mmCIF file of C-alpha atoms in Angstrom:
data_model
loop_
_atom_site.group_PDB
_atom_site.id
_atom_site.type_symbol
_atom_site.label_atom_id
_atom_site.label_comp_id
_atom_site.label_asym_id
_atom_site.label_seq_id
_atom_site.Cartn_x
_atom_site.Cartn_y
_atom_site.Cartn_z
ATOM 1 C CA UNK G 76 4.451 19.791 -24.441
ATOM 2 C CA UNK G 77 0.901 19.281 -24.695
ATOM 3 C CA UNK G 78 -0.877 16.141 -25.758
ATOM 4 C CA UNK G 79 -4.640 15.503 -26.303
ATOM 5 C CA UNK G 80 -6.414 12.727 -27.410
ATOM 6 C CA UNK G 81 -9.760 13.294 -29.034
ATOM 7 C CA UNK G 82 -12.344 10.437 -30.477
ATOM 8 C CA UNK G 83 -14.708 11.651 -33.431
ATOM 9 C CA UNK G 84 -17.333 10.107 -35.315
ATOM 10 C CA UNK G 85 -17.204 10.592 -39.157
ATOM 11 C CA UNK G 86 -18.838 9.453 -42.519
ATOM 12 C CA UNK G 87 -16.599 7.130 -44.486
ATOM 13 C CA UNK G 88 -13.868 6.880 -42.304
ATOM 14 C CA UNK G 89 -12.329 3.842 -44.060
ATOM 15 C CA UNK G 90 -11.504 6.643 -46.966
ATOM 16 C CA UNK G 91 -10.966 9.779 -44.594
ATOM 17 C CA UNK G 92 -7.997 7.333 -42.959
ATOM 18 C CA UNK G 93 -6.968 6.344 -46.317
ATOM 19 C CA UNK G 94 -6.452 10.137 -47.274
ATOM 20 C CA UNK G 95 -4.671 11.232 -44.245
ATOM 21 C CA UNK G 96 -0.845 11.008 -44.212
ATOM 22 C CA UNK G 97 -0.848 11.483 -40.559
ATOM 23 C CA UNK G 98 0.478 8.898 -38.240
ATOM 24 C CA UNK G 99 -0.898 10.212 -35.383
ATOM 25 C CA UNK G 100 -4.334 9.697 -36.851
ATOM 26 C CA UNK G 101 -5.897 6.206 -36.328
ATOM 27 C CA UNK G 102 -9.196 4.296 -36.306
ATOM 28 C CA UNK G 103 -10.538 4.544 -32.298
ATOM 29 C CA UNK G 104 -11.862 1.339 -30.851
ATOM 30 C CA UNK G 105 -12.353 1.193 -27.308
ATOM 31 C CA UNK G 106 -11.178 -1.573 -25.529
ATOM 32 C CA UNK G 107 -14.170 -2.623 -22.995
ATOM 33 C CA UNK G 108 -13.168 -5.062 -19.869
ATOM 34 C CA UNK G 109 -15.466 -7.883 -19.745
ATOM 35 C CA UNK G 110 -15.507 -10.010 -16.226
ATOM 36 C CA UNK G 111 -15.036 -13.362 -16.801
ATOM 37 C CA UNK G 112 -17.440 -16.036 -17.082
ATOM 38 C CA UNK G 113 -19.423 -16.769 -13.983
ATOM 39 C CA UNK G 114 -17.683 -19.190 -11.263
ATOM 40 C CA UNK G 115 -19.396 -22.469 -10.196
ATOM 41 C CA UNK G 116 -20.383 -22.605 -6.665
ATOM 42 C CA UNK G 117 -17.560 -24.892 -5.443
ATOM 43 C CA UNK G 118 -17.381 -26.334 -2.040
ATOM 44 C CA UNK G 119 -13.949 -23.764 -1.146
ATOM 45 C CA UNK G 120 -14.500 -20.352 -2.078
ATOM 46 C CA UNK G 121 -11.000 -18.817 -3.012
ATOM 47 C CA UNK G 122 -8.906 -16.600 -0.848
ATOM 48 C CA UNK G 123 -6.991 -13.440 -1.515
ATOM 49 C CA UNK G 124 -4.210 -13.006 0.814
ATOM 50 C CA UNK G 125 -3.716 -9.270 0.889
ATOM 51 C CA UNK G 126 -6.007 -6.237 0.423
ATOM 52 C CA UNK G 127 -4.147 -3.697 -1.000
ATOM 53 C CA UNK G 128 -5.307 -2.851 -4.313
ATOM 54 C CA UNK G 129 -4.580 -6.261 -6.297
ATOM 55 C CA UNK G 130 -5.737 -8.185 -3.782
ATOM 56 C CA UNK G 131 -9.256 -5.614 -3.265
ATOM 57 C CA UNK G 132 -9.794 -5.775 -7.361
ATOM 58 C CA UNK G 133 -8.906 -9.688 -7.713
ATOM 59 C CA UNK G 134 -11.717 -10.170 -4.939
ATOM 60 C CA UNK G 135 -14.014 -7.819 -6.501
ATOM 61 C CA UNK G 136 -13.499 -9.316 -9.893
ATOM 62 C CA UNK G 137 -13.919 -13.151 -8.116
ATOM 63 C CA UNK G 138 -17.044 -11.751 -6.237
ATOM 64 C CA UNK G 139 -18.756 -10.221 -9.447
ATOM 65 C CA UNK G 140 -18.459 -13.649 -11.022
ATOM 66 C CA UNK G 141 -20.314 -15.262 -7.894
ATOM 67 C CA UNK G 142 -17.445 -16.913 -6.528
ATOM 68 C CA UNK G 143 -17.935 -15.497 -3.124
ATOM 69 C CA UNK G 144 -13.927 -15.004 -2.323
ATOM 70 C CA UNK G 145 -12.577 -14.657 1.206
ATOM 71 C CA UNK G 146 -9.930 -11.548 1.598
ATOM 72 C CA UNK G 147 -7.376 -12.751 4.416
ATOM 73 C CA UNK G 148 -5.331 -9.155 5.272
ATOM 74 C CA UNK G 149 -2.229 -8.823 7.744
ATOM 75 C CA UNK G 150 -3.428 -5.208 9.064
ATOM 76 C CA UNK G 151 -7.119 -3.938 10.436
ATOM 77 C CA UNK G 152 -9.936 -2.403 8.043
ATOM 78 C CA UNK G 153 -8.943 1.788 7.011
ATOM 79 C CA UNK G 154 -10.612 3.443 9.853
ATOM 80 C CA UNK G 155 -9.304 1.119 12.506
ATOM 81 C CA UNK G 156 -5.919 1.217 10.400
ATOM 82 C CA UNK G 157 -6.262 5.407 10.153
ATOM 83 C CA UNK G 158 -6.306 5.494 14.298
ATOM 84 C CA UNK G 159 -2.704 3.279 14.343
ATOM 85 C CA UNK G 160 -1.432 5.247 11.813
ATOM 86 C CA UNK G 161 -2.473 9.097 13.813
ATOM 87 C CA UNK G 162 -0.902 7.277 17.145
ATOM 88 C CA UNK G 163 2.057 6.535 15.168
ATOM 89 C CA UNK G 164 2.869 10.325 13.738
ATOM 90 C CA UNK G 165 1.583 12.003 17.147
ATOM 91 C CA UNK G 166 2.660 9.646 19.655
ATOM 92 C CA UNK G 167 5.378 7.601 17.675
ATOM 93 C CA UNK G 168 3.309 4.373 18.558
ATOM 94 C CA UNK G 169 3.888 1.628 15.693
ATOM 95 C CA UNK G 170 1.253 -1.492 15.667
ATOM 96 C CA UNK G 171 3.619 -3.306 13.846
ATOM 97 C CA UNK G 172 0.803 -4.691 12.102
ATOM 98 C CA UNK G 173 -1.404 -2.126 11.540
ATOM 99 C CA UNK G 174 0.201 0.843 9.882
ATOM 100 C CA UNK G 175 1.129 2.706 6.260
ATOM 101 C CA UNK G 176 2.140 -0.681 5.341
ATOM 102 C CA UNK G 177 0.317 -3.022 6.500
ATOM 103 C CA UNK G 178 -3.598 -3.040 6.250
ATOM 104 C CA UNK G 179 -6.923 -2.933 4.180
ATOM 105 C CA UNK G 180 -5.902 -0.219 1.316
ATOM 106 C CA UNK G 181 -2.553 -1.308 1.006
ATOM 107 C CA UNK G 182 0.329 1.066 1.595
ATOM 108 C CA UNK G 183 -1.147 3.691 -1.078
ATOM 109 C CA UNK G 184 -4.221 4.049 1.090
ATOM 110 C CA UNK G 185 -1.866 6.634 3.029
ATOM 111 C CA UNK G 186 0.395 8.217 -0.078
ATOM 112 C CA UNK G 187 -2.335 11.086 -0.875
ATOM 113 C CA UNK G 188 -4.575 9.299 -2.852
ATOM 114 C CA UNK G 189 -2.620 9.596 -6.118
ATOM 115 C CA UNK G 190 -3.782 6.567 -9.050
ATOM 116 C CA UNK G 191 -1.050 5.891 -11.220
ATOM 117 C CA UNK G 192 -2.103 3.357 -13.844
ATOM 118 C CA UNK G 193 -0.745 1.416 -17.203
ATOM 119 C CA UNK G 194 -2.613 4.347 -19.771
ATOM 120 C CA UNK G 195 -2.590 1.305 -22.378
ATOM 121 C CA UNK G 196 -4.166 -0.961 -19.514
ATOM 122 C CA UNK G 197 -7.785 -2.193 -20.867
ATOM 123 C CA UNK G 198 -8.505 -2.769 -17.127
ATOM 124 C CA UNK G 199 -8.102 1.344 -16.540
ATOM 125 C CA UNK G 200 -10.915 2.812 -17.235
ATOM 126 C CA UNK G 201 -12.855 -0.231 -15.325
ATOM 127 C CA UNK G 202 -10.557 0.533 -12.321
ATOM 128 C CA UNK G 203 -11.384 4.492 -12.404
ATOM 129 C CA UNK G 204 -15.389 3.834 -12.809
ATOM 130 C CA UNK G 205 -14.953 1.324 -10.026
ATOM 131 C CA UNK G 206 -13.444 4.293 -8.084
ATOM 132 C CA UNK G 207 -16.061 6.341 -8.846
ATOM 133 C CA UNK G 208 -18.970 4.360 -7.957
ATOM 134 C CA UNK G 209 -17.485 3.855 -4.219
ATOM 135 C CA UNK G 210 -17.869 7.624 -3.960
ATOM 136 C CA UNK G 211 -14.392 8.922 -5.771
ATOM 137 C CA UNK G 212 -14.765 12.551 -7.925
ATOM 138 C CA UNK G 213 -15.790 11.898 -11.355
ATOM 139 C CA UNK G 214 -13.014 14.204 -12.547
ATOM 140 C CA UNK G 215 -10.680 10.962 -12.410
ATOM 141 C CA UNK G 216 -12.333 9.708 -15.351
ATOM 142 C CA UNK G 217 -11.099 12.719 -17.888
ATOM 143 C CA UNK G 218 -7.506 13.428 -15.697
ATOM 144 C CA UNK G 219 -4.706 13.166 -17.173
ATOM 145 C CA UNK G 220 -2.743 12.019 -14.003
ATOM 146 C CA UNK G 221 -5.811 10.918 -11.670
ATOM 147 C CA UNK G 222 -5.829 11.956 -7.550
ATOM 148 C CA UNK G 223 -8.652 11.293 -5.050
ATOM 149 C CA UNK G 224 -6.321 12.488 -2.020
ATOM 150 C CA UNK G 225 -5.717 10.239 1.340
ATOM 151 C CA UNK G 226 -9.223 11.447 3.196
ATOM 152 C CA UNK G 227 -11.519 10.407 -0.075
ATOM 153 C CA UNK G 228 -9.622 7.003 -1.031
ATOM 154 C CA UNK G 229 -10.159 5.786 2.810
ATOM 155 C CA UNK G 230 -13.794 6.132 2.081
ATOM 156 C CA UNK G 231 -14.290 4.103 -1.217
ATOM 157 C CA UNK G 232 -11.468 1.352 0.185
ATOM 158 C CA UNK G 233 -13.728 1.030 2.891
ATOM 159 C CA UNK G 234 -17.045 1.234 0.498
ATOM 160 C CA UNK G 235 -15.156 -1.396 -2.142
ATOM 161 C CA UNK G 236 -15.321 -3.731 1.337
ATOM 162 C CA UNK G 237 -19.439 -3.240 0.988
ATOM 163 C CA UNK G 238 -19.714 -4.680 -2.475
ATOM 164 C CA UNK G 239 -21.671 -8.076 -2.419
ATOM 165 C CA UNK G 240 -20.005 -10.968 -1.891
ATOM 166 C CA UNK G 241 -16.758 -9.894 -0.234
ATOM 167 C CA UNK G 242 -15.615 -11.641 2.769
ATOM 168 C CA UNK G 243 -13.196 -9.731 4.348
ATOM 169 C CA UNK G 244 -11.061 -11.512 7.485
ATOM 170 C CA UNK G 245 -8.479 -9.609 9.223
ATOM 171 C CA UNK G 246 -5.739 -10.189 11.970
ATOM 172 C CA UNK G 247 -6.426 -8.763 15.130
#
């Protein structure tokens, strides 16, 4: 079964959608994620305990706003993290604190890549061009079921850590 979704522009579309009996058909209007209003500089910047992906977008979302957030993670940054993890499958070596669990990433930093998100989710499409801009195939934006693969999503985890304003602490 095959489902596709397409937006159109057309003249008088208050009367074309009157006319049409279909209830498939319906007036398109793009939800669009707006970041919330700017922080104040306060004396305490927040922290986000974790950096798997809700903690990595809440900090993003805090440091867009200029509230300068610090990111407090159990594990080591993705490349340190990819090293424990290849020790682990060829030598059966587990950092119990640095492995497919624990770490910058989160545990889907090392599940293939795949991006499973809530399609009615106004935040998706934010998420996905966020992806994209850290160096993630634009095909995401169009798939119907979105993958950037294990090797790729290392990269933009560890590019997301660049953005301005991040201050990312993690146990050694």
């Amino acid at each position: 079964r095959f489902v596709d979704t397409v937006a159109v522009t057309v003249k008088d579309e208050a009367r074309l959608l009157k006319r049409c009996r279909d209830r498939h058909v319906s007036r398109y209007a793009p939800e669009v994620y707006a970041l919330p209003p700017a922080a104040s500089g306060g004396a305490v910047p927040p922290v986000v305990v974790g950096m798997g992906p809700a903690g990595l977008f809440a900090a993003l979302t805090l440091a867009q706003t200029g509230a300068r957030p610090i990111l407090i993670e159990r594990g080591k940054a993705v490349e340190k993290r990819a090293l424990d993890v290849e020790r682990m499958s060829q030598a059966g070596e587990l950092n119990p604190e640095s492995n497919v669990q624990f770490g910058e990433g989160g545990a889907g930093a090392f599940s293939d890549g795949k991006l499973t998100t809530g399609i009615k989710s106004p935040h998706q499409q934010t998420v996905l061009e966020t992806f994209v801009r850290h160096g993630a195939p634009e095909e995401i934006l169009v798939l119907a079921k979105p993958h950037i693969g294990t090797d790729l999503l290392r990269g933009v985890v560890a590019s997301l850590r660049g953005e301005p304003g991040f201050l990312p602490a993690y146990h050694m």
